[in-house]
Amino acid sequence: MSVRSRACVAAFSAALITAAPAVAEEPAPPVFSPSTLPYPFSSAVQVGDVLYLSGDIGADESGLAVVPGGIEPETRAMFARIGATLAAHGLGFDDVFKCTVFLADMSEWPAFNAIYAEHFTKGSYPTRSALGVNGLALGARVEMECWAWNPQSG
């Protein structure tokens, strides 16, 4: 092999070595935020840069009964509970990028949707699915779970 060929092979090899990705750090294990309620679930779990919030309903301060009055008070109480979970992690609704909504009666979707829109910046709404279901915990009318962006590095 000529000197020129060896130089090309050496340069190519050096380029490959420097272009190789660095050894990835071991991913951090999930971090569980225990619920204050007497039920077997976490209020949120941090995995990588995403905070996954458990579904929440429009419960009263005890978390053991739904607020009275129907879909509108329940939706407002639900957002207050979700907002408190986000705030406990230094986040707000603008950090939420995905929501799944469960409604006991799809005819209540417009009332829910009006309150939902109050909590997010227009034009930056999270992706969302809304499903009609035949029952929710404690007889709730609405439940919502969210995913929020919560970078852990940088």
PDB file of C-alpha atoms in Angstrom:
ATOM      1  CA  MET A   1       0.000   0.000   0.000  1.00  0.00           C
ATOM      2  CA  SER A   2       1.353   3.392  -0.928  1.00  0.00           C
ATOM      3  CA  VAL A   3       2.077   6.138   1.561  1.00  0.00           C
ATOM      4  CA  ARG A   4      -0.809   8.107   0.136  1.00  0.00           C
ATOM      5  CA  SER A   5      -3.214   5.152   0.562  1.00  0.00           C
ATOM      6  CA  ARG A   6      -2.051   4.596   4.163  1.00  0.00           C
ATOM      7  CA  ALA A   7      -2.546   8.297   4.904  1.00  0.00           C
ATOM      8  CA  CYS A   8      -6.091   8.147   3.497  1.00  0.00           C
ATOM      9  CA  VAL A   9      -6.899   5.027   5.560  1.00  0.00           C
ATOM     10  CA  ALA A  10      -5.474   6.682   8.691  1.00  0.00           C
ATOM     11  CA  ALA A  11      -7.446   9.883   8.089  1.00  0.00           C
ATOM     12  CA  PHE A  12     -10.640   7.919   7.430  1.00  0.00           C
ATOM     13  CA  SER A  13     -10.124   5.821  10.576  1.00  0.00           C
ATOM     14  CA  ALA A  14      -9.520   8.931  12.677  1.00  0.00           C
ATOM     15  CA  ALA A  15     -12.688  10.500  11.290  1.00  0.00           C
ATOM     16  CA  LEU A  16     -14.712   7.393  12.176  1.00  0.00           C
ATOM     17  CA  ILE A  17     -13.342   7.297  15.706  1.00  0.00           C
ATOM     18  CA  THR A  18     -14.065  10.968  16.382  1.00  0.00           C
ATOM     19  CA  ALA A  19     -17.502  10.754  14.767  1.00  0.00           C
ATOM     20  CA  ALA A  20     -18.530   7.728  16.849  1.00  0.00           C
ATOM     21  CA  PRO A  21     -21.142   8.642  19.425  1.00  0.00           C
ATOM     22  CA  ALA A  22     -19.962   8.923  22.990  1.00  0.00           C
ATOM     23  CA  VAL A  23     -20.897   6.101  25.279  1.00  0.00           C
ATOM     24  CA  ALA A  24     -24.379   6.917  26.489  1.00  0.00           C
ATOM     25  CA  GLU A  25     -24.864   7.501  30.172  1.00  0.00           C
ATOM     26  CA  GLU A  26     -26.968   5.009  32.034  1.00  0.00           C
ATOM     27  CA  PRO A  27     -30.546   6.323  31.947  1.00  0.00           C
ATOM     28  CA  ALA A  28     -31.870   7.472  35.292  1.00  0.00           C
ATOM     29  CA  PRO A  29     -34.438   5.172  36.878  1.00  0.00           C
ATOM     30  CA  PRO A  30     -38.040   6.391  37.146  1.00  0.00           C
ATOM     31  CA  VAL A  31     -38.719   8.751  40.050  1.00  0.00           C
ATOM     32  CA  PHE A  32     -42.074   8.109  41.706  1.00  0.00           C
ATOM     33  CA  SER A  33     -44.064  10.882  43.423  1.00  0.00           C
ATOM     34  CA  PRO A  34     -46.334   9.122  45.903  1.00  0.00           C
ATOM     35  CA  SER A  35     -49.966  10.079  46.026  1.00  0.00           C
ATOM     36  CA  THR A  36     -51.331  11.644  49.194  1.00  0.00           C
ATOM     37  CA  LEU A  37     -54.485   9.578  48.689  1.00  0.00           C
ATOM     38  CA  PRO A  38     -55.033   6.114  50.166  1.00  0.00           C
ATOM     39  CA  TYR A  39     -54.974   4.468  46.726  1.00  0.00           C
ATOM     40  CA  PRO A  40     -52.277   2.302  45.083  1.00  0.00           C
ATOM     41  CA  PHE A  41     -50.843   4.736  42.518  1.00  0.00           C
ATOM     42  CA  SER A  42     -48.299   7.542  42.235  1.00  0.00           C
ATOM     43  CA  SER A  43     -49.473  11.078  41.517  1.00  0.00           C
ATOM     44  CA  ALA A  44     -46.689  11.375  38.921  1.00  0.00           C
ATOM     45  CA  VAL A  45     -43.639   9.516  37.644  1.00  0.00           C
ATOM     46  CA  GLN A  46     -40.594  11.198  36.084  1.00  0.00           C
ATOM     47  CA  VAL A  47     -39.020   9.093  33.301  1.00  0.00           C
ATOM     48  CA  GLY A  48     -36.207  10.802  31.442  1.00  0.00           C
ATOM     49  CA  ASP A  49     -37.382  14.290  30.509  1.00  0.00           C
ATOM     50  CA  VAL A  50     -41.094  13.477  30.751  1.00  0.00           C
ATOM     51  CA  LEU A  51     -43.324  13.753  33.813  1.00  0.00           C
ATOM     52  CA  TYR A  52     -46.306  11.399  33.551  1.00  0.00           C
ATOM     53  CA  LEU A  53     -49.257  12.471  35.703  1.00  0.00           C
ATOM     54  CA  SER A  54     -51.846   9.986  36.875  1.00  0.00           C
ATOM     55  CA  GLY A  55     -55.414  10.620  35.863  1.00  0.00           C
ATOM     56  CA  ASP A  56     -57.106  13.102  38.172  1.00  0.00           C
ATOM     57  CA  ILE A  57     -60.755  13.862  38.808  1.00  0.00           C
ATOM     58  CA  GLY A  58     -62.619  16.830  40.227  1.00  0.00           C
ATOM     59  CA  ALA A  59     -62.296  15.696  43.811  1.00  0.00           C
ATOM     60  CA  ASP A  60     -62.628  17.890  46.880  1.00  0.00           C
ATOM     61  CA  GLU A  61     -59.630  18.757  49.079  1.00  0.00           C
ATOM     62  CA  SER A  62     -59.763  15.362  50.803  1.00  0.00           C
ATOM     63  CA  GLY A  63     -59.508  13.633  47.440  1.00  0.00           C
ATOM     64  CA  LEU A  64     -62.124  11.158  48.630  1.00  0.00           C
ATOM     65  CA  ALA A  65     -65.285  12.717  47.156  1.00  0.00           C
ATOM     66  CA  VAL A  66     -66.196  14.494  43.934  1.00  0.00           C
ATOM     67  CA  VAL A  67     -67.118  18.177  44.237  1.00  0.00           C
ATOM     68  CA  PRO A  68     -70.857  18.738  43.791  1.00  0.00           C
ATOM     69  CA  GLY A  69     -72.462  20.589  40.911  1.00  0.00           C
ATOM     70  CA  GLY A  70     -71.687  18.610  37.767  1.00  0.00           C
ATOM     71  CA  ILE A  71     -69.194  18.842  34.950  1.00  0.00           C
ATOM     72  CA  GLU A  72     -68.131  22.492  35.300  1.00  0.00           C
ATOM     73  CA  PRO A  73     -67.182  22.478  39.012  1.00  0.00           C
ATOM     74  CA  GLU A  74     -65.619  19.033  38.579  1.00  0.00           C
ATOM     75  CA  THR A  75     -63.532  20.205  35.628  1.00  0.00           C
ATOM     76  CA  ARG A  76     -62.307  23.273  37.527  1.00  0.00           C
ATOM     77  CA  ALA A  77     -61.431  21.166  40.593  1.00  0.00           C
ATOM     78  CA  MET A  78     -59.671  18.635  38.358  1.00  0.00           C
ATOM     79  CA  PHE A  79     -57.558  21.381  36.771  1.00  0.00           C
ATOM     80  CA  ALA A  80     -56.691  22.738  40.222  1.00  0.00           C
ATOM     81  CA  ARG A  81     -55.493  19.291  41.312  1.00  0.00           C
ATOM     82  CA  ILE A  82     -53.466  18.763  38.125  1.00  0.00           C
ATOM     83  CA  GLY A  83     -52.035  22.280  38.459  1.00  0.00           C
ATOM     84  CA  ALA A  84     -50.924  21.483  42.020  1.00  0.00           C
ATOM     85  CA  THR A  85     -49.147  18.316  40.851  1.00  0.00           C
ATOM     86  CA  LEU A  86     -47.406  20.242  38.070  1.00  0.00           C
ATOM     87  CA  ALA A  87     -46.412  23.040  40.478  1.00  0.00           C
ATOM     88  CA  ALA A  88     -44.942  20.492  42.902  1.00  0.00           C
ATOM     89  CA  HIS A  89     -42.499  19.639  40.097  1.00  0.00           C
ATOM     90  CA  GLY A  90     -41.805  23.263  39.135  1.00  0.00           C
ATOM     91  CA  LEU A  91     -44.054  23.078  36.073  1.00  0.00           C
ATOM     92  CA  GLY A  92     -47.224  24.659  34.730  1.00  0.00           C
ATOM     93  CA  PHE A  93     -49.826  23.924  32.093  1.00  0.00           C
ATOM     94  CA  ASP A  94     -47.584  25.355  29.348  1.00  0.00           C
ATOM     95  CA  ASP A  95     -45.245  22.387  29.972  1.00  0.00           C
ATOM     96  CA  VAL A  96     -48.006  19.861  29.216  1.00  0.00           C
ATOM     97  CA  PHE A  97     -47.782  18.342  25.739  1.00  0.00           C
ATOM     98  CA  LYS A  98     -50.262  15.421  25.893  1.00  0.00           C
ATOM     99  CA  CYS A  99     -53.615  14.905  27.626  1.00  0.00           C
ATOM    100  CA  THR A 100     -56.077  12.046  27.655  1.00  0.00           C
ATOM    101  CA  VAL A 101     -59.593  12.966  28.759  1.00  0.00           C
ATOM    102  CA  PHE A 102     -62.269  10.546  29.930  1.00  0.00           C
ATOM    103  CA  LEU A 103     -65.864  11.787  30.018  1.00  0.00           C
ATOM    104  CA  ALA A 104     -68.768   9.901  31.572  1.00  0.00           C
ATOM    105  CA  ASP A 105     -71.126  11.672  29.158  1.00  0.00           C
ATOM    106  CA  MET A 106     -69.845  12.933  25.805  1.00  0.00           C
ATOM    107  CA  SER A 107     -72.684  15.480  25.662  1.00  0.00           C
ATOM    108  CA  GLU A 108     -70.707  17.344  28.369  1.00  0.00           C
ATOM    109  CA  TRP A 109     -67.686  17.680  26.071  1.00  0.00           C
ATOM    110  CA  PRO A 110     -68.448  21.318  25.083  1.00  0.00           C
ATOM    111  CA  ALA A 111     -68.638  22.457  28.739  1.00  0.00           C
ATOM    112  CA  PHE A 112     -65.419  20.599  29.553  1.00  0.00           C
ATOM    113  CA  ASN A 113     -63.701  21.928  26.431  1.00  0.00           C
ATOM    114  CA  ALA A 114     -64.447  25.580  27.262  1.00  0.00           C
ATOM    115  CA  ILE A 115     -62.739  25.223  30.660  1.00  0.00           C
ATOM    116  CA  TYR A 116     -59.885  23.181  29.157  1.00  0.00           C
ATOM    117  CA  ALA A 117     -59.106  25.995  26.700  1.00  0.00           C
ATOM    118  CA  GLU A 118     -58.723  28.481  29.600  1.00  0.00           C
ATOM    119  CA  HIS A 119     -55.707  26.572  30.939  1.00  0.00           C
ATOM    120  CA  PHE A 120     -53.497  26.450  27.850  1.00  0.00           C
ATOM    121  CA  THR A 121     -51.951  29.034  25.547  1.00  0.00           C
ATOM    122  CA  LYS A 122     -53.954  29.355  22.342  1.00  0.00           C
ATOM    123  CA  GLY A 123     -51.937  27.909  19.480  1.00  0.00           C
ATOM    124  CA  SER A 124     -49.893  25.697  21.828  1.00  0.00           C
ATOM    125  CA  TYR A 125     -52.545  23.260  22.974  1.00  0.00           C
ATOM    126  CA  PRO A 126     -51.334  19.795  23.976  1.00  0.00           C
ATOM    127  CA  THR A 127     -52.190  16.844  21.794  1.00  0.00           C
ATOM    128  CA  ARG A 128     -55.334  15.256  23.182  1.00  0.00           C
ATOM    129  CA  SER A 129     -57.672  12.322  23.026  1.00  0.00           C
ATOM    130  CA  ALA A 130     -61.169  12.513  24.530  1.00  0.00           C
ATOM    131  CA  LEU A 131     -63.001   9.286  25.249  1.00  0.00           C
ATOM    132  CA  GLY A 132     -66.512   8.510  26.447  1.00  0.00           C
ATOM    133  CA  VAL A 133     -66.496   5.937  29.245  1.00  0.00           C
ATOM    134  CA  ASN A 134     -69.155   4.165  31.264  1.00  0.00           C
ATOM    135  CA  GLY A 135     -67.717   4.844  34.698  1.00  0.00           C
ATOM    136  CA  LEU A 136     -65.032   6.818  36.538  1.00  0.00           C
ATOM    137  CA  ALA A 137     -63.665   6.658  40.076  1.00  0.00           C
ATOM    138  CA  LEU A 138     -65.978   8.023  42.782  1.00  0.00           C
ATOM    139  CA  GLY A 139     -68.706   8.595  40.178  1.00  0.00           C
ATOM    140  CA  ALA A 140     -66.791  11.471  38.569  1.00  0.00           C
ATOM    141  CA  ARG A 141     -67.981  13.075  35.320  1.00  0.00           C
ATOM    142  CA  VAL A 142     -64.443  13.741  33.997  1.00  0.00           C
ATOM    143  CA  GLU A 143     -60.880  12.488  34.440  1.00  0.00           C
ATOM    144  CA  MET A 144     -57.709  13.650  32.710  1.00  0.00           C
ATOM    145  CA  GLU A 145     -54.132  12.407  32.640  1.00  0.00           C
ATOM    146  CA  CYS A 146     -51.259  14.485  31.291  1.00  0.00           C
ATOM    147  CA  TRP A 147     -47.655  14.237  30.141  1.00  0.00           C
ATOM    148  CA  ALA A 148     -45.390  17.223  30.729  1.00  0.00           C
ATOM    149  CA  TRP A 149     -41.929  18.156  29.450  1.00  0.00           C
ATOM    150  CA  ASN A 150     -39.563  18.379  32.420  1.00  0.00           C
ATOM    151  CA  PRO A 151     -35.923  18.329  31.233  1.00  0.00           C
ATOM    152  CA  GLN A 152     -33.584  16.760  33.758  1.00  0.00           C
ATOM    153  CA  SER A 153     -30.284  17.835  32.198  1.00  0.00           C
ATOM    154  CA  GLY A 154     -28.711  20.833  30.568  1.00  0.00           C
TER     155      GLY A 154
END
